[in-house]
CSV table of C-alpha atoms in Angstrom, one decimal:
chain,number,residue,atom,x,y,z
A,1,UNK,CA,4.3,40.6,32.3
A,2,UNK,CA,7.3,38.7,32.1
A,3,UNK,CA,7.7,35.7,34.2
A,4,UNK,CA,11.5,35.7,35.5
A,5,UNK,CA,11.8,33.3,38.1
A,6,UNK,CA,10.0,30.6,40.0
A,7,UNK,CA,8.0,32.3,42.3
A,8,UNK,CA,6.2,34.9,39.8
A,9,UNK,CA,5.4,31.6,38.0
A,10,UNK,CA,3.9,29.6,40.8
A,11,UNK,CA,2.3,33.2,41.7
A,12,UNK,CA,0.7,33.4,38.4
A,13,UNK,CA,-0.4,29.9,38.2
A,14,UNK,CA,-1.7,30.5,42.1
A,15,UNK,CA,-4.2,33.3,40.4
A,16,UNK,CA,-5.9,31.0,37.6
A,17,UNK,CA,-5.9,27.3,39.1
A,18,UNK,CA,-8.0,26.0,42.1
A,19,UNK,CA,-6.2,25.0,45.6
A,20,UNK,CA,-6.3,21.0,44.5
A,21,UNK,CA,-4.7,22.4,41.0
A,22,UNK,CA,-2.2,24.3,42.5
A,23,UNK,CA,-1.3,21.6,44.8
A,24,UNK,CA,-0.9,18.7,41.9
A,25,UNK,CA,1.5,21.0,40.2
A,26,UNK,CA,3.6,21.8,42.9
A,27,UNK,CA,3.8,18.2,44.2
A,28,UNK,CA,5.2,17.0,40.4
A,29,UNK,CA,8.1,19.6,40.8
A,30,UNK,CA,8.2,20.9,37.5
A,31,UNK,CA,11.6,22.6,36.3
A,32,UNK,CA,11.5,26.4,36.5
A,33,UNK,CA,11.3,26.5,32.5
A,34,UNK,CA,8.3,24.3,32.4
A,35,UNK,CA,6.6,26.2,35.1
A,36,UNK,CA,7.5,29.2,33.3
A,37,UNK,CA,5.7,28.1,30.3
A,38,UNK,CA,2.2,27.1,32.5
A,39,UNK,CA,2.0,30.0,33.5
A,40,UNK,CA,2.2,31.9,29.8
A,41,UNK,CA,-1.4,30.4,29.2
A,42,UNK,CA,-5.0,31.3,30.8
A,43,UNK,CA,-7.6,29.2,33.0
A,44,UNK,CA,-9.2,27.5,30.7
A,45,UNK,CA,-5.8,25.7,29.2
A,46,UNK,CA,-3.4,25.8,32.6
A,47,UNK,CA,-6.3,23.2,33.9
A,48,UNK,CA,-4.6,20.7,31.3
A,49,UNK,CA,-0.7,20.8,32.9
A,50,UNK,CA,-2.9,20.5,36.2
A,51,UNK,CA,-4.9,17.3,35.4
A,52,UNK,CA,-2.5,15.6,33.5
A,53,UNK,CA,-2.2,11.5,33.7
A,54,UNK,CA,1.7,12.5,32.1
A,55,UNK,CA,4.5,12.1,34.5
A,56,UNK,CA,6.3,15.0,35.2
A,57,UNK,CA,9.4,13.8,33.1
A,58,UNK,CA,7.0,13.1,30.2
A,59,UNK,CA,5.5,15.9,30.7
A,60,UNK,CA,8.7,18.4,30.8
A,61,UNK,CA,9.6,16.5,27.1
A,62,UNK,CA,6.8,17.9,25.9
A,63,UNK,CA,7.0,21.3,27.1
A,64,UNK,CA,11.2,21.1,25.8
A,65,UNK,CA,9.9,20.4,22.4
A,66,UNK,CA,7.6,23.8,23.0
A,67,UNK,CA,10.4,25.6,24.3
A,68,UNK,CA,12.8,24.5,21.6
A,69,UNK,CA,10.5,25.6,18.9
A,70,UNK,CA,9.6,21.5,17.5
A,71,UNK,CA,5.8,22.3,17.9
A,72,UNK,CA,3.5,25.1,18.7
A,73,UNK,CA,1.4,26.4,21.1
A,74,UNK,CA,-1.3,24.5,19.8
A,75,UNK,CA,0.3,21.1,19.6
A,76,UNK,CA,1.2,21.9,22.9
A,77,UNK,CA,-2.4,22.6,24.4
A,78,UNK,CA,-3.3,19.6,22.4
A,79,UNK,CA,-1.3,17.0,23.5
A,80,UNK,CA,-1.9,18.0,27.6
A,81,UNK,CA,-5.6,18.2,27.0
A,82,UNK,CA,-6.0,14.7,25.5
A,83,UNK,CA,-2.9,13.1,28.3
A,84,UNK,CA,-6.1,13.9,30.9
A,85,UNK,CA,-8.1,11.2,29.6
A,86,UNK,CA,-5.3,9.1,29.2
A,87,UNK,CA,-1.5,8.3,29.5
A,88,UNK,CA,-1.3,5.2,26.7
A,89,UNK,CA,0.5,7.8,24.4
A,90,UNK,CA,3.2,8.8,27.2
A,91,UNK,CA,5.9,6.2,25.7
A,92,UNK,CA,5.4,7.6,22.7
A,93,UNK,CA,6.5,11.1,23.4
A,94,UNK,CA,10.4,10.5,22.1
A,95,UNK,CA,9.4,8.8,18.8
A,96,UNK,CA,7.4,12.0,18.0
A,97,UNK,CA,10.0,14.2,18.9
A,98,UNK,CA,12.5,12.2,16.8
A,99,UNK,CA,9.9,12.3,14.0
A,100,UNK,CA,9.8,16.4,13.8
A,101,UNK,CA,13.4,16.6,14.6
A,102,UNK,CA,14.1,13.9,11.5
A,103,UNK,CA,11.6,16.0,9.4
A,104,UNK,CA,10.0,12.4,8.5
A,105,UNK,CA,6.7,14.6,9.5
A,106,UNK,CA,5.3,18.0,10.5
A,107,UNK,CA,4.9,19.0,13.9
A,108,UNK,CA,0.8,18.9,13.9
A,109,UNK,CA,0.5,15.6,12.4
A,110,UNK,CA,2.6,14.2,14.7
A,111,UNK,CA,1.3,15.9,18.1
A,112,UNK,CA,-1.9,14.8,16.7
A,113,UNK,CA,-0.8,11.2,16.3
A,114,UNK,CA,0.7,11.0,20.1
A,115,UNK,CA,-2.9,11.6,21.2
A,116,UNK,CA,-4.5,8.9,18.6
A,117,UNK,CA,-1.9,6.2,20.3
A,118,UNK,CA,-3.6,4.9,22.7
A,119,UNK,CA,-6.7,3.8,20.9
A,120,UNK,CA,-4.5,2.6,17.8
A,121,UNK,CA,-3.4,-1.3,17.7
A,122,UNK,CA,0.3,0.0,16.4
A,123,UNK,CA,3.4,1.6,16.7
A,124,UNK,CA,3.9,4.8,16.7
A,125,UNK,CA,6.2,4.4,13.5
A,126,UNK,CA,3.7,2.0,11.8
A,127,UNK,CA,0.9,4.8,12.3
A,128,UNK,CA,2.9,7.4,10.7
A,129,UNK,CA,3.7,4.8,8.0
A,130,UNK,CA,-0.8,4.8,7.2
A,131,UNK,CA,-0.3,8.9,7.5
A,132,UNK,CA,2.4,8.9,5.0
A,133,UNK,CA,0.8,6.7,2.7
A,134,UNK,CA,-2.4,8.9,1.8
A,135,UNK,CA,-4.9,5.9,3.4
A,136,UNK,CA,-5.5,7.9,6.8
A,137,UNK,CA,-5.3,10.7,7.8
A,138,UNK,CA,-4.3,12.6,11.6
A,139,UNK,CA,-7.6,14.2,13.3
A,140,UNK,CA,-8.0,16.9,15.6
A,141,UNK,CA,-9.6,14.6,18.0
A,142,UNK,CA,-7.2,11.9,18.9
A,143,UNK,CA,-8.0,9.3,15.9
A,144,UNK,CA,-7.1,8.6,12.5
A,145,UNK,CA,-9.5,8.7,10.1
A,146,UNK,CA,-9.5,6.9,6.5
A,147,UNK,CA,-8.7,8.9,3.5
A,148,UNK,CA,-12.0,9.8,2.0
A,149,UNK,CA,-11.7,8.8,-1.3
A,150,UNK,CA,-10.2,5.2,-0.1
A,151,UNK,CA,-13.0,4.7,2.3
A,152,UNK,CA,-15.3,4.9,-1.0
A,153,UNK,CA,-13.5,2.7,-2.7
A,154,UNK,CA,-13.5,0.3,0.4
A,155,UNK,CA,-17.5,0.6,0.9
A,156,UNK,CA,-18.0,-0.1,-3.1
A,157,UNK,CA,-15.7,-3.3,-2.5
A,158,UNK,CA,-18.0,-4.3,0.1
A,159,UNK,CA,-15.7,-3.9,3.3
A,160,UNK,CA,-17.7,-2.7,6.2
A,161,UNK,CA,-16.9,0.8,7.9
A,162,UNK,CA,-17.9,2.7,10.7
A,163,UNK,CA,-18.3,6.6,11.1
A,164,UNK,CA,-17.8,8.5,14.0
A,165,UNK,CA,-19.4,11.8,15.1
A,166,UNK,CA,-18.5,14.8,16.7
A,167,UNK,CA,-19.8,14.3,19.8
A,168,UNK,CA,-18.5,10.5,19.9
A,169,UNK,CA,-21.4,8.5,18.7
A,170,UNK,CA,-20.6,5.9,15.8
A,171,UNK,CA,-23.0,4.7,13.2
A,172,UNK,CA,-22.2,2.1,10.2
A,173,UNK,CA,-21.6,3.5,7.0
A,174,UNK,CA,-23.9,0.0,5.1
A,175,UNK,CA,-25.7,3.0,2.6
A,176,UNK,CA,-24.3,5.1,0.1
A,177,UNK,CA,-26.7,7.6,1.8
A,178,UNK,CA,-25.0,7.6,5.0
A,179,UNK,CA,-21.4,7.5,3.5
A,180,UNK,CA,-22.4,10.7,1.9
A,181,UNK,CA,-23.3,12.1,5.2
A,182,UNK,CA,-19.9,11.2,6.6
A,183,UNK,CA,-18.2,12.8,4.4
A,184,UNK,CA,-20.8,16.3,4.3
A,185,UNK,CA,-20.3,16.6,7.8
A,186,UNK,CA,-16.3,15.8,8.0
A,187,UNK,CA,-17.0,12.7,10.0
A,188,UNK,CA,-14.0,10.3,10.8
A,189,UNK,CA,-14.6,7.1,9.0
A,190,UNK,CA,-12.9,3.6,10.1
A,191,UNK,CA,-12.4,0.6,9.1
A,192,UNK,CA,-14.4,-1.8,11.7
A,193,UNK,CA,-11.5,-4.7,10.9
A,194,UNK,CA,-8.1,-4.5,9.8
A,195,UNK,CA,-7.3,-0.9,9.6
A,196,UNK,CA,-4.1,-1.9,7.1
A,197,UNK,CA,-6.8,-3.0,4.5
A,198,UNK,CA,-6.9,0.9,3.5
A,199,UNK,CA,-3.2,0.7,3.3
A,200,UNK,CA,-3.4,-2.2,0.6
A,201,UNK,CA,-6.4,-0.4,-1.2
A,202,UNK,CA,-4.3,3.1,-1.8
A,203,UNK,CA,-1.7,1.4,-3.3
A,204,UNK,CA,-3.8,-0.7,-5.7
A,205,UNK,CA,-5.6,2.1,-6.5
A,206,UNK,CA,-2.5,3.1,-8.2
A,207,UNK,CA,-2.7,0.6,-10.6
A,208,UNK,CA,-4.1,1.3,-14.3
A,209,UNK,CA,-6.5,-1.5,-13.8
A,210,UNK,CA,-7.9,-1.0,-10.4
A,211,UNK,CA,-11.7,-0.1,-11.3
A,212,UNK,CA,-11.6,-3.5,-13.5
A,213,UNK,CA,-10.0,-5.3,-10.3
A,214,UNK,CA,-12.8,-3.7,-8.1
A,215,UNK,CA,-15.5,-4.8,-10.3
A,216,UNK,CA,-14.2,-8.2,-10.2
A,217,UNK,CA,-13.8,-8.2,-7.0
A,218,UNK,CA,-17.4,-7.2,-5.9
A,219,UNK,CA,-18.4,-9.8,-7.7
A,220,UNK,CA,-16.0,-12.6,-7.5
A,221,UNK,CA,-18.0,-15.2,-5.4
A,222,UNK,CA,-15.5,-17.1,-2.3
A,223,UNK,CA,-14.2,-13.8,-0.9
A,224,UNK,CA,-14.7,-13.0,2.9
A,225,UNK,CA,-15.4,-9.2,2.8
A,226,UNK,CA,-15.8,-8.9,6.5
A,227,UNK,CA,-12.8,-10.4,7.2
A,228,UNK,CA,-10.6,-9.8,4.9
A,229,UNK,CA,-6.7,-8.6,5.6
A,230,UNK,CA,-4.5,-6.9,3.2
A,231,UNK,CA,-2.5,-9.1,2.1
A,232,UNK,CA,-5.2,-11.4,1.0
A,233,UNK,CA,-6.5,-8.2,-0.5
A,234,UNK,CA,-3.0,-8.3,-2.8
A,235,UNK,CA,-3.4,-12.4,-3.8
A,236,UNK,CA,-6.6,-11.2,-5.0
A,237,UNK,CA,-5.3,-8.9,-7.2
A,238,UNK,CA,-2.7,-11.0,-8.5
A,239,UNK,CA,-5.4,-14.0,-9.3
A,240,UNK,CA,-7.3,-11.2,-10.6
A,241,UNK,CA,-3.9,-10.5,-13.2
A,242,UNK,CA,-3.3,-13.9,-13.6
A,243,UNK,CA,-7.0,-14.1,-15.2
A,244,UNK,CA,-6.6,-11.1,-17.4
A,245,UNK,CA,-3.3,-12.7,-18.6
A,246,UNK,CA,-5.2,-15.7,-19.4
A,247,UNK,CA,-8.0,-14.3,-21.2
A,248,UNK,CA,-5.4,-12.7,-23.2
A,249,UNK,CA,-3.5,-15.7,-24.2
A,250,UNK,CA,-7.0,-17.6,-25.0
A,251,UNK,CA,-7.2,-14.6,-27.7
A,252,UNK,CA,-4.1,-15.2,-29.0
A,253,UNK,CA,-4.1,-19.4,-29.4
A,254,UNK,CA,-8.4,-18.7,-30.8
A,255,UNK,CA,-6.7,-16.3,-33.1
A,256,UNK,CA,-3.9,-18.6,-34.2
A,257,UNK,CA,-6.3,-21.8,-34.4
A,258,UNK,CA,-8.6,-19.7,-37.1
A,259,UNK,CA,-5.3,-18.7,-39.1
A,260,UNK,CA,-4.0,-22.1,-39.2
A,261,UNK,CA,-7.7,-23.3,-39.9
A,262,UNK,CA,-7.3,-20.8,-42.7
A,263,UNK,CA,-4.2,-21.6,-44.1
A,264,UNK,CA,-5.3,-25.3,-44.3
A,265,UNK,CA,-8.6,-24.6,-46.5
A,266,UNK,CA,-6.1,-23.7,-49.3
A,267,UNK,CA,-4.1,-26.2,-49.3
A,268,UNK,CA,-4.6,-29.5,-51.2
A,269,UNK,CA,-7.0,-32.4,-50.2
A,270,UNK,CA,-3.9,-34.6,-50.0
A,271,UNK,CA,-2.1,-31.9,-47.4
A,272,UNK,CA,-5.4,-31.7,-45.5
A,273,UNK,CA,-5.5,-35.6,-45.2
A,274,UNK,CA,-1.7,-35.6,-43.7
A,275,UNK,CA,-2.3,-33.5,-41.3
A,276,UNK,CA,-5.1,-34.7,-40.2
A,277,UNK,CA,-3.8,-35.4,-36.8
A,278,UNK,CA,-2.0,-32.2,-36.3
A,279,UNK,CA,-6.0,-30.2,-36.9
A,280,UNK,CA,-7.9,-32.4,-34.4
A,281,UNK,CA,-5.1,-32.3,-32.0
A,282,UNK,CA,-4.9,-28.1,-32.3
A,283,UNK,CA,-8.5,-27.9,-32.1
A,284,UNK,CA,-8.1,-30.0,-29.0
A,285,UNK,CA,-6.1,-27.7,-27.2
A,286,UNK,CA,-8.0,-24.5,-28.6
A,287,UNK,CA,-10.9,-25.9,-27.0
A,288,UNK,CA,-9.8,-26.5,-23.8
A,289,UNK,CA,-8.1,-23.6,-23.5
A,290,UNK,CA,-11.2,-21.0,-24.7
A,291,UNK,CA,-13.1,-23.6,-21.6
A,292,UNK,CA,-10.5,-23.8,-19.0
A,293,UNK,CA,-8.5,-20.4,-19.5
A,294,UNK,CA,-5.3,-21.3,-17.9
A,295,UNK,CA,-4.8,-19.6,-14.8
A,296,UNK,CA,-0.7,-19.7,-14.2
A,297,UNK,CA,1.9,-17.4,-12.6
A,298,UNK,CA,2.0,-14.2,-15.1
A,299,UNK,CA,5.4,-14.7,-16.3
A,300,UNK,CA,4.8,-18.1,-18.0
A,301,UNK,CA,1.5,-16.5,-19.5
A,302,UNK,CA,3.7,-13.6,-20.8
A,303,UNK,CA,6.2,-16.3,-22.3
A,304,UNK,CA,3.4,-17.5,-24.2
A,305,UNK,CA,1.3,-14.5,-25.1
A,306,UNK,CA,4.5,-12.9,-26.3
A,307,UNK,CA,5.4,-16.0,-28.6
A,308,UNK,CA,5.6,-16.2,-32.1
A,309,UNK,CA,3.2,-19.0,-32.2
A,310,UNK,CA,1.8,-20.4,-29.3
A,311,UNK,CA,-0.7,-22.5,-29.7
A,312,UNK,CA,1.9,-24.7,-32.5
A,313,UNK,CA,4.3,-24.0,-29.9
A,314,UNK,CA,1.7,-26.2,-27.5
A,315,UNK,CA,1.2,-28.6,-30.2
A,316,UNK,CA,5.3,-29.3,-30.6
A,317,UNK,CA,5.5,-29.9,-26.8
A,318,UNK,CA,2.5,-32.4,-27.2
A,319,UNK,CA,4.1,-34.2,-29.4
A,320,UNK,CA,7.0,-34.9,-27.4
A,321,UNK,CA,5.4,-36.1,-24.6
A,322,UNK,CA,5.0,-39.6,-24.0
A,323,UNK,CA,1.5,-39.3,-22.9
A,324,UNK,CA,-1.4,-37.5,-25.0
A,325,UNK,CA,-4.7,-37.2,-22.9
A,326,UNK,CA,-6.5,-34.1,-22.5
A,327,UNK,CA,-6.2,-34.3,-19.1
A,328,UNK,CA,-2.3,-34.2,-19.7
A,329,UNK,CA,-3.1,-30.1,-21.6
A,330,UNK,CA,-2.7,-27.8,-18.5
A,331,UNK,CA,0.8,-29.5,-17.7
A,332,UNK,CA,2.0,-29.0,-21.5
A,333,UNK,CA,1.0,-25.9,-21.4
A,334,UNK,CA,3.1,-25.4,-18.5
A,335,UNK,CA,5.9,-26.6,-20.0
A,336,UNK,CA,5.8,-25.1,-23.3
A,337,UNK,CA,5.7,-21.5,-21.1
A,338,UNK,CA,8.8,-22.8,-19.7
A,339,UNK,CA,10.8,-23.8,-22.2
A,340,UNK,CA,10.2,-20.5,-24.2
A,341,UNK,CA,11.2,-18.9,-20.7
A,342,UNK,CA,14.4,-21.0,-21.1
A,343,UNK,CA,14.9,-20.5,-24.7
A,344,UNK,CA,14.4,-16.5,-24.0
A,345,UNK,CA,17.0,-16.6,-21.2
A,346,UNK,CA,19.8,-18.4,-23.9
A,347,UNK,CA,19.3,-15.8,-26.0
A,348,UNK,CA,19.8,-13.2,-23.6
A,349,UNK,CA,22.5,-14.6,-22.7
A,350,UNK,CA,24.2,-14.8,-26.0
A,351,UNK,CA,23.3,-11.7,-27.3
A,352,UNK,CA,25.0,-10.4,-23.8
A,353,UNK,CA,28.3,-12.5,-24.4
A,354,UNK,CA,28.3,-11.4,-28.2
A,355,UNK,CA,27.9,-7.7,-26.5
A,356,UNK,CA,30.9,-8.0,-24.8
A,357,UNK,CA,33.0,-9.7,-27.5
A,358,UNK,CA,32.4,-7.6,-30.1
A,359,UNK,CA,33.6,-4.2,-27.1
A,360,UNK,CA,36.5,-6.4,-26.6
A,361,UNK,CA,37.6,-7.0,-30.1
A,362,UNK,CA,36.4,-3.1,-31.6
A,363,UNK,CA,39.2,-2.1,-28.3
A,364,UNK,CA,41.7,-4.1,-29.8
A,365,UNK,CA,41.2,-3.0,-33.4
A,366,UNK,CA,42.1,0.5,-32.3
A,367,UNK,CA,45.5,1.5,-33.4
A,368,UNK,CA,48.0,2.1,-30.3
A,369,UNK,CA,49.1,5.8,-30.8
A,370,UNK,CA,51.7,6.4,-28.1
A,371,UNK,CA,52.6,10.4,-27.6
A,372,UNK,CA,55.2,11.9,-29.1
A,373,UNK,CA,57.8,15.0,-28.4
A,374,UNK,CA,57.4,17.7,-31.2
A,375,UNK,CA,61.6,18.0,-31.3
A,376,UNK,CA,62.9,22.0,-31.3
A,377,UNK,CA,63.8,23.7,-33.9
C-alpha cells in the first residue's frame, strides 16, 4: 500500500507501535515526508523513530538524507537504532551528510561513524581522517576498531590493547594467544591509550625499514610503551635513522682509516716518520668514532657519508682548530658535516648560474632570421 497523506501514515504507524509509541511520535510533529517514511518499515524497526533521544529536527536530517537517496535503508535503521541509547552523535549529523554529499566517504562508513561519536574523543572529521588512513576501521556496532594488521604490529611493539566482544565484554589482548582469538572471532581491538598511536604506526609501516625500526624499538631500553603518543612514536623513528646513518658513516671513516693505514705501509720509513702525527691523530678519531657512533641530524651524516674522504676531511678541520682534545671530536665532526654542506650548496649554486649563462649566451648565438615576402613573379 501506498502511503499518500498524513493520516494513512499516522494510521499505519497506529497498527505496529504501542499507545506511549504512538504518542512520542505524534508529540515531535514530524513532517508528512518523514512520517511517510516510519511508516514504510515494520514493528520491529518503527520502535527506533519512536524511542529516539534525536530531536525531531535531527531526526528529519536524517530521514532527508534517506529520502534524497545519500544513504540507505540500512544506514537509516542503523543510525535511529543506536540515537536510542544515545544523542552524543546528534551534532554530528550535518558533517556526515556533507561527507557523502562531498564523496570524501561512502554512505555506510559514514552512518556507521555518526553512531561511533559519542564514545570517540574526536571530531567527526578527525575520525574519518583514522578511517581514511587504513589504521581503523568503521564497525557495525558503533566503534572503530584498529586495522588488524596494525594492531599486530602495535602488540609486537609492546603497546597494550584491548578487545572487545560481541556481546560488550572487553578482555586485554597481553598474549599472542588471545590476539589470535580477536582476530578468529572478528573482535574489535583498541588501543587502551592514545588511539592516534595506530595512526603513526600505518604510516611508518610504510617505510622500507620499519621491521628493523620495530626490532629496535622493542628493545631499545628508556621507552614508555604504555604511554607512549604518536609523535613520540615518530622522534623514535628518526633517532632510530639517525643511528643507522651513524653506523653507516663509522663504516665508511673504519674503511678509510685501513686504506690510509694501507697506503702508509708502502711508503718510506722517512714518510712514515713525517707523518707521524697525521696516523695517531686519524686513529684518534677512528676510534672514537667506531665507540661513540655520532648520533646527529641525518643531513650532516649524509654530508659526510657521501664525501670523498671523510674521515681526512675530519682530520683537516682538526687541524684548524685552535684546540685539539678528544673531547673537542664530536664538535669537529660537526663542523666538517657543515662545511661540506656549505661547500655542496656553492657548487650548486654555480653550476645553477653557469646553467643559466650558458641558455643565455647559446640564445644569443642564434642567427636573427627575420621573415621575408617571396616577391611575384
Amino acid at each position: 500500500m501506498t502511503i499518500t497523506n498524513r493520516e494513512d501514515s499516522l494510521a499505519g504507524l497506529a497498527e505496529v507501535l504501542t499507545k506511549e509509541q504512538m504518542a512520542s511520535i505524534v508529540s515531535r510533529n514530524y513532517s508528512d515526508q518523514a512520517l511517510a517514511v516510519m511508516a514504510e518499515f515494520d514493528r520491529g524497526y518503527v520502535e527506533r523513530f519512536a524511542n529516539t533521544l534525536y530531536d525531531t529536527e535531527t531526526m528529519e536530517k536524517v530521514i532527508g538524507a534517506y529520502r534524497e537517496k545519500l544513504i540507505d535503508w540500512k544506514d537509516l535503521l542503523h543510525i535511529a537504532e543506536y540515537s536510542c541509547f544515545d544523542f552524543g552523535s546528534e551534532d554530528c549529523v550535518d558533517s556526515m551528510i556533507r561527507a557523502i554529499q562531498t564523496k570524501e566517504i561512502d554512505h555506510t562508513t559514514a552512518a556507521r561513524i555518526l553512531t561511533a561519536m559519542p564514545y570517540e574523543q574526536d571530531t567527526f572529521e578527525g575520525v574519518i581522517e583514522l578511517v581514511k588512513s587504513g589504521a581503523y576501521y568503521a564497525t557495525p556496532y558503533a566503534s572503530l576498531g584498529v586495522n588488524y594488521r596494525v594492531a599486530a604490529e602495535l602488540r609486537e611493539m609492546g603497546i597494550l590493547l584491548t578487545a572487545m566482544r560481541k556481546d560488550g565484554r572487553y578482555y586485554d589482548l597481553t598474549l599472542k594467544s588471545d590476539f589470535d582469538d580477536a582476530v578468529k572471532n572478528g573482535d574489535r581491538i583498541k588501543l587502551v591509550k592514545f588511539p592516534r598511536l595506530a595512526l603513526n604506526v600505518n604510516e611508518l609501516m610504510a617505510k622500507p625499514d620499519w621491521k628493523d625500526f620495530k626490532e629496535w624499538f622493542k628493545w631499545h631500553g628508556g621507552i614508555d610503551r604504555a604511554n607512549i603518543k604518536g609523535l613520540q612514536l615518530d622522534k623514535q623513528y628518526r633517532y632510530f635513522s639517525m643511528e643507522r646513518y651513524a653506523d653507516k658513516l663509522v663504516d665508511k671513516v673504519s674503511s678509510e682509516h685501513t686504506a690510509f693505514i694501507d697506503d702508509m705501509k708502502k711508503r718510506p720509513p722517512e714518510q712514515i716518520i713525517g707523518s707521524a702525527y697525521e696516523i695517531v691523530i686519524k686513529e684518534q678519531i677512528k676510534m672514537f668514532m667506531t665507540e661513540v657512533p655520532q648520533v646527529i641530524p641525518e643531513e650532516k651524516t649524509d654530508a659526510l657519508v657521501t664525501s670523498g674522504n671523510a674521515l681526512n676531511a675530519i682530520y683537516e678541520e682538526w687541524l684548524s682548530d685552535d684546540v685539539l682534545a678528544d673531547t673537542d671530536i664530536e664538535v669537529i665532526i660537526e663542523n666538517t658535516a657543515d662545511k661540506l654542506i656549505a661547500a655542496r650548496e656553492r657548487e650548486q649554486k654555480l653550476a645553477a648560474e653557469l646553467a643559466k649563462k650558458a641558455v643565455s649566451e647559446n640564445m644569443q648565438d642564434k642567427p636573427n632570421v627575420k621573415a621575408t615576402k617571396r616577391k611575384g613573379r
